[in-house]
Coordinates of N, CA, C and O in Angstrom, one line a residue:
X33 N -14.2 -2.9 -22.5 CA -13.8 -3.7 -21.4 C -14.6 -3.6 -20.2 O -14.3 -4.2 -19.2
X34 N -15.7 -2.8 -20.2 CA -16.6 -2.6 -19.1 C -18.0 -3.0 -19.5 O -18.4 -2.8 -20.6
X35 N -18.7 -3.5 -18.5 CA -20.1 -3.8 -18.8 C -20.8 -2.4 -18.8 O -20.5 -1.6 -18.0
X36 N -21.9 -2.2 -19.5 CA -22.6 -1.0 -19.6 C -23.1 -0.5 -18.3 O -23.0 0.7 -18.0
X37 N -23.6 -1.4 -17.5 CA -24.1 -1.0 -16.2 C -23.1 -0.6 -15.2 O -23.4 0.0 -14.1
X38 N -21.8 -0.9 -15.4 CA -20.7 -0.5 -14.5 C -20.3 0.9 -14.7 O -19.8 1.5 -13.8
X39 N -20.5 1.5 -15.8 CA -20.0 2.8 -16.1 C -21.1 3.9 -15.8 O -22.1 3.9 -16.4
X40 N -20.9 4.7 -14.8 CA -21.8 5.7 -14.5 C -22.0 6.7 -15.6 O -21.1 7.0 -16.3
X41 N -23.2 7.2 -15.8 CA -23.4 8.3 -16.7 C -24.4 9.3 -16.2 O -24.9 9.1 -15.1
X42 N -24.6 10.4 -16.9 CA -25.5 11.4 -16.4 C -26.9 11.3 -16.8 O -27.7 12.1 -16.4
X43 N -27.3 10.2 -17.5 CA -28.7 10.0 -17.8 C -29.5 9.5 -16.7 O -30.8 9.6 -16.7
X44 N -28.9 8.9 -15.6 CA -29.6 8.4 -14.4 C -30.7 7.4 -14.8 O -31.8 7.5 -14.4
X45 N -30.3 6.5 -15.7 CA -31.3 5.5 -16.2 C -31.2 4.3 -15.3 O -30.2 4.0 -14.7
X46 N -32.2 3.5 -15.3 CA -32.2 2.2 -14.6 C -32.3 2.4 -13.1 O -32.7 3.5 -12.6
X47 N -32.0 1.4 -12.3 CA -32.1 1.5 -10.9 C -31.0 2.2 -10.2 O -31.1 2.6 -9.0
X48 N -29.9 2.5 -10.9 CA -28.7 3.1 -10.3 C -28.8 4.6 -10.6 O -29.1 5.0 -11.7
X49 N -28.4 5.5 -9.6 CA -28.1 6.9 -9.9 C -26.6 6.8 -10.4 O -25.7 6.7 -9.6
X50 N -26.4 6.9 -11.7 CA -25.1 6.5 -12.2 C -24.1 7.7 -12.3 O -23.2 7.7 -13.1
X51 N -24.4 8.8 -11.6 CA -23.5 9.9 -11.6 C -22.3 9.6 -10.7 O -22.4 8.9 -9.7
X52 N -21.2 10.2 -11.1 CA -20.0 10.1 -10.2 C -19.7 11.5 -9.7 O -19.6 12.5 -10.5
X53 N -19.5 11.7 -8.4 CA -19.2 13.0 -7.9 C -18.0 12.8 -7.0 O -17.7 11.8 -6.4
X54 N -17.1 13.9 -7.0 CA -15.9 13.8 -6.1 C -15.6 15.2 -5.6 O -16.0 16.2 -6.2
X55 N -14.8 15.2 -4.6 CA -14.4 16.5 -4.0 C -13.0 17.0 -4.4 O -12.7 18.1 -4.3
X56 N -12.2 16.1 -4.8 CA -10.8 16.4 -5.3 C -10.4 15.4 -6.3 O -10.8 14.3 -6.3
X57 N -9.5 15.9 -7.2 CA -9.0 15.0 -8.3 C -7.8 15.6 -9.0 O -7.4 16.7 -8.8
X58 N -7.2 14.7 -9.8 CA -6.0 15.1 -10.5 C -5.7 14.1 -11.6 O -6.3 13.0 -11.7
X59 N -4.8 14.4 -12.5 CA -4.3 13.5 -13.5 C -2.9 13.2 -13.2 O -2.0 14.0 -13.0
X60 N -2.6 11.9 -13.2 CA -1.2 11.4 -13.0 C -1.1 10.0 -13.7 O -2.0 9.2 -13.7
X61 N 0.1 9.7 -14.2 CA 0.4 8.4 -14.8 C -0.6 8.1 -15.9 O -1.1 6.9 -15.9
X62 N -1.1 9.1 -16.7 CA -2.1 8.9 -17.7 C -3.4 8.4 -17.3 O -4.2 7.8 -18.0
X63 N -3.8 8.7 -16.0 CA -5.1 8.3 -15.5 C -5.6 9.5 -14.7 O -4.9 10.4 -14.2
X64 N -6.9 9.6 -14.5 CA -7.6 10.5 -13.6 C -7.8 9.8 -12.3 O -8.2 8.6 -12.3
X65 N -7.5 10.5 -11.2 CA -7.7 10.0 -9.9 C -8.6 11.0 -9.2 O -8.3 12.2 -9.2
X66 N -9.7 10.5 -8.6 CA -10.7 11.4 -7.9 C -10.9 10.8 -6.5 O -11.1 9.6 -6.3
X67 N -10.9 11.7 -5.5 CA -11.0 11.2 -4.1 C -12.3 11.8 -3.5 O -12.8 12.8 -3.8
X68 N -12.7 11.1 -2.4 CA -13.9 11.4 -1.6 C -15.0 11.4 -2.6 O -15.6 12.5 -2.9
X69 N -15.5 10.3 -3.0 CA -16.4 10.1 -4.1 C -17.7 9.6 -3.7 O -17.9 9.0 -2.7
X70 N -18.7 9.9 -4.6 CA -20.0 9.2 -4.6 C -20.2 8.6 -6.0 O -20.1 9.3 -7.0
X71 N -20.5 7.3 -6.0 CA -20.7 6.6 -7.2 C -21.9 5.6 -7.0 O -22.0 5.0 -6.0
X72 N -22.8 5.6 -8.0 CA -24.0 4.7 -8.0 C -24.7 4.9 -6.7 O -25.2 3.9 -6.1
X73 N -24.8 6.2 -6.2 CA -25.6 6.4 -5.0 C -24.9 6.1 -3.7 O -25.5 6.3 -2.6
X74 N -23.7 5.6 -3.7 CA -23.0 5.3 -2.5 C -21.8 6.3 -2.3 O -21.1 6.6 -3.3
X75 N -21.6 6.7 -1.1 CA -20.5 7.7 -0.8 C -19.3 6.9 -0.1 O -19.5 6.1 0.8
X76 N -18.1 7.2 -0.6 CA -16.9 6.7 -0.1 C -15.9 7.8 0.2 O -15.2 8.3 -0.7
X77 N -15.9 8.3 1.4 CA -15.1 9.4 1.8 C -13.6 9.2 1.8 O -12.8 10.1 1.7
X78 N -13.2 7.9 1.9 CA -11.8 7.6 2.0 C -11.4 6.7 0.8 O -10.4 6.0 0.9
X79 N -12.0 6.9 -0.3 CA -11.7 6.1 -1.5 C -11.3 7.0 -2.6 O -11.8 8.1 -2.8
X80 N -10.3 6.5 -3.4 CA -9.9 7.1 -4.7 C -10.3 6.2 -5.8 O -10.0 5.1 -5.8
X81 N -11.1 6.8 -6.8 CA -11.4 6.1 -8.0 C -10.4 6.4 -9.0 O -9.9 7.6 -9.1
X82 N -10.0 5.5 -9.9 CA -9.0 5.8 -10.9 C -9.6 5.4 -12.3 O -10.4 4.4 -12.4
X83 N -9.3 6.2 -13.3 CA -9.8 5.9 -14.6 C -8.9 4.9 -15.3 O -7.7 4.7 -14.9
X84 N -9.4 4.3 -16.4 CA -8.5 3.5 -17.2 C -7.5 4.5 -17.9 O -7.7 5.7 -18.0
X85 N -6.4 3.9 -18.4 CA -5.3 4.8 -19.0 C -5.9 5.5 -20.2 O -6.6 5.0 -21.0
X86 N -5.7 6.8 -20.2 CA -6.2 7.8 -21.2 C -7.7 7.9 -21.4 O -8.2 8.4 -22.3
X87 N -8.4 7.4 -20.4 CA -9.9 7.5 -20.4 C -10.3 8.3 -19.2 O -10.8 7.7 -18.2
X88 N -10.0 9.6 -19.2 CA -10.1 10.4 -18.0 C -11.5 10.6 -17.5 O -11.7 11.2 -16.4
X89 N -12.5 10.2 -18.2 CA -13.9 10.4 -17.8 C -14.6 9.2 -17.5 O -15.9 9.1 -17.5
X90 N -13.9 8.0 -17.3 CA -14.6 6.7 -17.1 C -14.2 6.3 -15.7 O -13.0 6.1 -15.4
X91 N -15.2 6.1 -14.8 CA -14.9 5.6 -13.5 C -15.9 4.5 -13.2 O -17.1 4.6 -13.6
X92 N -15.4 3.4 -12.5 CA -16.3 2.3 -12.1 C -16.0 2.0 -10.7 O -15.0 2.4 -10.1
X93 N -16.9 1.3 -10.1 CA -16.7 0.9 -8.6 C -15.6 -0.1 -8.4 O -15.2 -0.3 -7.3
X94 N -15.1 -0.7 -9.5 CA -14.1 -1.8 -9.3 C -12.7 -1.2 -9.5 O -11.7 -1.9 -9.3
X95 N -12.5 0.0 -10.0 CA -11.2 0.6 -10.2 C -11.0 1.6 -9.1 O -11.3 2.8 -9.3
X96 N -10.4 1.2 -8.0 CA -10.3 2.2 -6.9 C -9.0 1.9 -6.1 O -8.4 0.8 -6.2
X97 N -8.6 2.8 -5.2 CA -7.6 2.7 -4.2 C -8.2 3.0 -2.9 O -8.9 4.0 -2.7
X98 N -7.9 2.1 -1.9 CA -8.2 2.3 -0.5 C -6.9 2.3 0.2 O -6.4 1.2 0.5
X99 N -6.4 3.4 0.6 CA -5.1 3.5 1.2 C -5.2 3.2 2.7 O -4.5 2.4 3.3
X100 N -6.1 3.9 3.4 CA -6.3 3.7 4.9 C -7.8 3.7 5.1 O -8.3 4.6 5.7
X101 N -8.4 2.6 4.7 CA -9.9 2.5 4.8 C -10.3 2.4 6.2 O -9.6 1.9 7.1
X102 N -11.5 2.9 6.5 CA -12.2 2.8 7.8 C -11.3 3.4 8.9 O -11.4 2.9 10.1
X103 N -10.6 4.4 8.6 CA -9.8 5.1 9.7 C -10.6 6.3 10.3 O -10.2 7.0 11.1
X104 N -11.9 6.4 9.8 CA -12.7 7.5 10.4 C -12.4 8.9 9.8 O -12.9 9.9 10.3
X105 N -11.6 8.9 8.8 CA -11.2 10.2 8.2 C -11.5 10.2 6.7 O -11.7 9.1 6.1
X106 N -11.7 11.3 6.1 CA -12.0 11.4 4.7 C -10.9 12.1 3.9 O -10.1 12.9 4.5
X107 N -10.8 11.9 2.6 CA -9.9 12.5 1.8 C -10.3 14.0 1.6 O -11.4 14.3 1.3
X108 N -9.3 14.9 1.8 CA -9.6 16.3 1.7 C -8.9 17.0 0.5 O -9.3 18.0 0.1
X109 N -7.8 16.4 0.1 CA -7.1 17.0 -1.0 C -6.2 15.9 -1.7 O -5.9 14.9 -1.0
X110 N -5.9 16.1 -3.0 CA -4.9 15.3 -3.7 C -3.9 16.1 -4.4 O -4.3 17.2 -4.8
X111 N -2.7 15.7 -4.5 CA -1.7 16.4 -5.3 C -0.8 15.3 -5.9 O -0.6 14.2 -5.4
X112 N -0.1 15.7 -7.0 CA 0.8 14.8 -7.7 C 2.1 15.5 -7.9 O 2.2 16.7 -8.1
X113 N 3.2 14.7 -7.7 CA 4.5 15.1 -8.0 C 5.3 14.0 -8.5 O 5.5 12.9 -7.8
X114 N 5.8 14.1 -9.7 CA 6.5 13.0 -10.4 C 5.6 11.8 -10.5 O 4.4 12.0 -11.0
X115 N 6.0 10.7 -10.1 CA 5.1 9.5 -10.2 C 4.5 9.1 -8.8 O 4.4 7.9 -8.5
X116 N 4.3 10.1 -8.0 CA 3.7 10.0 -6.7 C 2.4 10.8 -6.5 O 2.3 11.9 -7.1
X117 N 1.4 10.2 -5.8 CA 0.2 11.0 -5.5 C 0.3 11.2 -4.0 O 0.5 10.2 -3.2
X118 N 0.0 12.4 -3.5 CA -0.2 12.6 -2.1 C -1.7 12.7 -1.8 O -2.4 13.5 -2.4
X119 N -2.1 11.8 -1.0 CA -3.5 11.8 -0.5 C -3.6 12.4 0.9 O -3.0 11.9 1.8
X120 N -4.3 13.5 0.9 CA -4.4 14.2 2.2 C -5.8 13.8 2.9 O -6.8 13.8 2.2
X121 N -5.7 13.6 4.1 CA -6.9 13.5 5.0 C -6.8 14.5 6.0 O -5.8 15.3 6.1
X122 N -7.8 14.6 6.9 CA -7.7 15.7 8.0 C -6.5 15.5 8.9 O -5.8 16.5 9.2
X123 N -6.1 14.2 9.2 CA -5.1 14.0 10.1 C -3.8 13.5 9.6 O -2.8 13.3 10.4
X124 N -3.7 13.1 8.3 CA -2.5 12.5 7.8 C -2.4 12.7 6.3 O -3.3 13.1 5.6
X125 N -1.2 12.5 5.8 CA -0.9 12.5 4.4 C -0.3 11.1 4.0 O 0.5 10.6 4.8
X126 N -0.7 10.6 2.9 CA -0.2 9.3 2.4 C 0.5 9.5 1.1 O -0.1 10.2 0.2
X127 N 1.6 8.9 0.9 CA 2.3 9.0 -0.4 C 2.2 7.7 -1.1 O 2.5 6.6 -0.6
X128 N 1.6 7.8 -2.3 CA 1.2 6.6 -3.1 C 2.1 6.6 -4.4 O 2.1 7.6 -5.1
X129 N 2.8 5.5 -4.6 CA 3.6 5.4 -5.8 C 2.7 4.9 -6.9 O 2.0 3.9 -6.8
X130 N 2.6 5.6 -8.0 CA 1.8 5.3 -9.2 C 2.6 5.0 -10.4 O 2.1 5.1 -11.6
X131 N 3.9 4.7 -10.3 CA 4.8 4.5 -11.4 C 4.6 3.2 -12.1 O 5.0 3.0 -13.3
X132 N 3.9 2.2 -11.5 CA 3.6 0.9 -12.1 C 2.1 0.8 -12.4 O 1.3 1.6 -12.0
X133 N 1.8 -0.4 -12.9 CA 0.3 -0.7 -13.2 C -0.4 -0.7 -11.8 O -1.6 -0.2 -11.8
X134 N 0.2 -1.3 -10.8 CA -0.5 -1.3 -9.5 C 0.1 -0.3 -8.6 O 1.3 -0.3 -8.4
X135 N -0.7 0.5 -8.0 CA -0.2 1.6 -7.1 C 0.0 0.9 -5.7 O -0.6 -0.1 -5.4
X136 N 1.0 1.5 -4.9 CA 1.2 1.1 -3.6 C 1.6 2.2 -2.7 O 2.1 3.2 -3.1
X137 N 1.3 2.0 -1.4 CA 1.6 3.0 -0.4 C 3.1 3.0 -0.1 O 3.6 1.9 0.2
X138 N 3.7 4.2 -0.2 CA 5.1 4.3 0.1 C 5.4 4.8 1.5 O 6.4 4.4 2.1
X139 N 4.6 5.8 1.9 CA 4.9 6.4 3.2 C 3.7 7.1 3.7 O 2.7 7.3 3.0
X140 N 3.7 7.4 5.0 CA 2.6 8.2 5.6 C 3.2 9.1 6.7 O 4.2 8.8 7.3
X141 N 2.5 10.2 6.9 CA 2.9 11.1 7.9 C 1.7 11.6 8.7 O 0.8 12.3 8.2
X142 N 1.6 11.1 9.9 CA 0.5 11.4 10.8 C 0.7 12.9 11.2 O 1.8 13.3 11.4
X143 N -0.4 13.6 11.4 CA -0.4 15.0 11.9 C -0.1 16.0 10.8 O 0.0 17.2 11.1
X144 N 0.1 15.5 9.6 CA 0.4 16.4 8.5 C -0.7 16.6 7.5 O -0.5 17.0 6.4
X145 N -2.0 16.3 7.9 CA -3.1 16.4 7.0 C -3.6 17.8 6.9 O -3.1 18.7 7.6
X146 N -4.5 18.0 6.0 CA -5.1 19.3 5.7 C -6.6 19.2 5.7 O -7.2 18.1 5.5
X147 N -7.3 20.3 5.9 CA -8.8 20.3 5.9 C -9.4 20.5 4.5 O -10.5 20.2 4.3
X148 N -8.6 21.1 3.6 CA -9.2 21.4 2.3 C -8.1 21.6 1.2 O -6.9 21.8 1.6
X149 N -8.4 21.5 0.0 CA -7.5 21.6 -1.2 C -6.6 22.9 -1.2 O -5.5 22.8 -1.6
X150 N -7.2 24.0 -0.7 CA -6.4 25.3 -0.8 C -5.2 25.3 0.2 O -4.4 26.2 0.1
X151 N -5.1 24.3 1.0 CA -3.9 24.3 1.9 C -2.8 23.5 1.3 O -1.7 23.3 1.9
X152 N -2.9 23.2 0.0 CA -1.9 22.4 -0.8 C -1.7 23.1 -2.1 O -2.6 23.6 -2.7
X153 N -0.4 23.1 -2.5 CA 0.0 23.7 -3.8 C 1.2 22.9 -4.4 O 2.0 22.4 -3.6
X154 N 1.2 22.8 -5.7 CA 2.3 22.1 -6.3 C 3.2 23.1 -7.0 O 2.8 24.1 -7.6
X155 N 4.5 22.9 -6.8 CA 5.6 23.8 -7.4 C 6.6 23.0 -8.2 O 6.5 21.7 -8.1
X156 N 7.5 23.6 -8.9 CA 8.5 22.8 -9.5 C 9.5 22.1 -8.5 O 10.2 21.2 -8.9
X157 N 9.4 22.5 -7.3 CA 10.3 21.9 -6.3 C 9.7 20.8 -5.5 O 10.3 20.1 -4.7
X158 N 8.3 20.7 -5.6 CA 7.6 19.6 -4.9 C 6.2 20.1 -4.5 O 5.8 21.2 -5.0
X159 N 5.6 19.4 -3.6 CA 4.3 19.7 -3.1 C 4.4 20.4 -1.8 O 5.1 19.9 -0.9
X160 N 3.8 21.6 -1.6 CA 3.9 22.3 -0.4 C 2.5 22.3 0.3 O 1.5 22.3 -0.5
X161 N 2.4 22.2 1.6 CA 1.1 22.3 2.3 C 1.3 22.9 3.7 O 2.4 22.9 4.2
X162 N 0.2 23.4 4.2 CA 0.3 24.0 5.5 C -0.9 23.6 6.4 O -2.0 23.3 5.9
X163 N -0.6 23.4 7.7 CA -1.6 23.1 8.6 C -1.2 23.7 10.0 O -0.2 24.4 10.1
X164 N -1.9 23.5 11.0 CA -1.6 24.0 12.3 C -0.3 23.5 12.9 O 0.2 24.1 13.8
X165 N 0.2 22.4 12.4 CA 1.4 21.8 12.9 C 2.7 22.2 12.1 O 3.8 22.1 12.6
X166 N 2.5 22.8 10.9 CA 3.7 23.2 10.2 C 3.4 23.5 8.7 O 2.3 23.4 8.2
X167 N 4.5 23.8 8.1 CA 4.5 24.0 6.6 C 5.5 23.0 6.1 O 6.6 22.9 6.5
X168 N 4.9 22.1 5.2 CA 5.6 20.9 4.7 C 6.0 21.0 3.2 O 5.3 21.7 2.5
X169 N 7.0 20.3 2.9 CA 7.4 20.1 1.5 C 7.7 18.7 1.2 O 8.5 18.0 2.0
X170 N 7.1 18.1 0.2 CA 7.5 16.8 -0.3 C 8.2 17.0 -1.6 O 7.7 17.6 -2.6
X171 N 9.5 16.6 -1.6 CA 10.4 16.9 -2.8 C 10.5 15.7 -3.7 O 11.4 15.8 -4.6
X172 N 9.7 14.7 -3.6 CA 9.9 13.5 -4.4 C 10.6 12.4 -3.7 O 10.6 11.2 -4.1
X173 N 11.2 12.7 -2.6 CA 11.9 11.7 -1.8 C 11.5 11.7 -0.3 O 11.4 10.6 0.3
X174 N 11.3 12.9 0.3 CA 11.0 12.9 1.7 C 10.1 14.1 2.0 O 10.0 15.1 1.2
X175 N 9.5 14.1 3.2 CA 8.7 15.2 3.7 C 9.6 16.0 4.7 O 10.1 15.4 5.6
X176 N 9.7 17.3 4.4 CA 10.4 18.2 5.3 C 9.5 19.2 5.9 O 8.5 19.7 5.2
X177 N 9.7 19.7 7.2 CA 9.0 20.8 7.8 C 9.8 22.0 7.6 O 10.9 22.2 8.1
X178 N 9.3 23.0 6.8 CA 10.0 24.1 6.4 C 10.2 25.2 7.5 O 11.1 26.0 7.4
X179 N 9.2 25.3 8.4 CA 9.3 26.3 9.4 C 10.2 26.0 10.6 O 10.6 26.9 11.3
X180 N 10.7 24.8 10.7 CA 11.5 24.4 11.8 C 12.8 25.2 11.8 O 13.5 25.3 10.7
X181 N 13.2 25.8 12.9 CA 14.4 26.6 13.0 C 14.2 28.0 12.4 O 15.2 28.8 12.5
X182 N 13.1 28.3 11.9 CA 12.8 29.7 11.3 C 11.7 30.4 12.1 O 11.7 31.6 12.3
X183 N 10.7 29.6 12.5 CA 9.5 30.2 13.3 C 9.4 29.3 14.5 O 9.3 28.1 14.4
X184 N 9.3 30.0 15.6 CA 9.1 29.2 16.9 C 7.8 28.5 16.9 O 6.8 28.9 16.3
X185 N 7.7 27.4 17.6 CA 6.5 26.6 17.7 C 5.4 27.4 18.3 O 4.2 27.3 17.8
X186 N 5.7 28.2 19.3 CA 4.6 29.0 19.9 C 4.1 30.1 18.9 O 2.9 30.4 18.9
X187 N 5.0 30.7 18.2 CA 4.5 31.7 17.2 C 3.7 31.0 16.1 O 2.7 31.6 15.6
X188 N 4.1 29.8 15.7 CA 3.3 29.1 14.6 C 1.9 28.8 15.2 O 1.0 29.1 14.5
X189 N 1.9 28.3 16.4 CA 0.6 27.9 16.9 C -0.3 29.0 17.2 O -1.5 28.9 17.0
X190 N 0.2 30.2 17.5 CA -0.6 31.3 17.8 C -1.0 32.1 16.6 O -2.0 32.9 16.6
X191 N -0.4 31.9 15.5 CA -0.7 32.7 14.2 C -1.2 31.9 13.1 O -1.8 32.5 12.2
X192 N -1.1 30.6 13.1 CA -1.6 29.8 12.0 C -2.9 29.0 12.4 O -2.9 28.4 13.5
X193 N -3.9 29.2 11.6 CA -5.2 28.5 12.0 C -5.4 27.3 11.0 O -4.7 27.1 10.0
X194 N -6.4 26.5 11.3 CA -6.8 25.4 10.4 C -7.3 25.9 9.1 O -7.4 25.1 8.2
X195 N -7.6 27.2 8.9 CA -8.0 27.7 7.6 C -6.9 28.3 6.8 O -7.2 29.0 5.8
X196 N -5.7 28.0 7.2 CA -4.5 28.6 6.4 C -4.5 28.0 5.0 O -4.8 26.8 4.8
X197 N -4.1 28.9 4.1 CA -4.0 28.4 2.7 C -2.6 28.7 2.2 O -1.9 29.5 2.8
X198 N -2.2 28.1 1.1 CA -0.9 28.3 0.5 C -1.0 28.4 -1.0 O -1.9 27.9 -1.6
X199 N 0.0 29.2 -1.6 CA 0.0 29.3 -3.0 C 1.4 29.4 -3.5 O 2.4 29.6 -2.7
X200 N 1.6 29.4 -4.8 CA 3.0 29.5 -5.4 C 2.9 30.4 -6.6 O 2.0 30.2 -7.5
X201 N 3.7 31.4 -6.7 CA 3.7 32.3 -7.8 C 5.1 32.2 -8.5 O 6.1 32.7 -7.9
X202 N 5.2 31.6 -9.6 CA 6.5 31.4 -10.2 C 7.2 32.6 -10.7 O 8.4 32.6 -11.0
X203 N 6.5 33.8 -10.8 CA 7.0 35.0 -11.3 C 7.9 35.7 -10.3 O 8.6 36.7 -10.6
X204 N 7.8 35.4 -9.0 CA 8.5 36.1 -8.0 C 9.5 35.3 -7.3 O 9.6 34.3 -6.8

């Protein structure tokens, strides 16, 4: 269903550099989604490429998601929970519903972005992430700030840096 020239490959033949590079990616809804991409020699910092169903290694320039294009920010991390993808940028997080053939933006939270993938982790309870503004949980329905009422804002601001990371150990 694709023309040969549309599918990037590693042979770098012809006039296009047909390699696909990305900074973050995941599998959801039987597709691969990769964000902050370079394809055919062009860089798209705020674009997600998606593969055809069950073809996790096929990406073209025509199969993509642009959630908040031209906002001056780039995708820094991706996470999936249920039939939702969380697209993280430096300054915001976007919740994308991928339950149907066409994806759509469900919600966004400004100020809840992260600088890199290590600030995000997926657990059986939802997606957790941390930044200088707080520690967040997306449980499939809503985003909650977990530190509220537990750690004062001044303590949070003086002890948490933009390089904070988070992890989950199911054994403890």
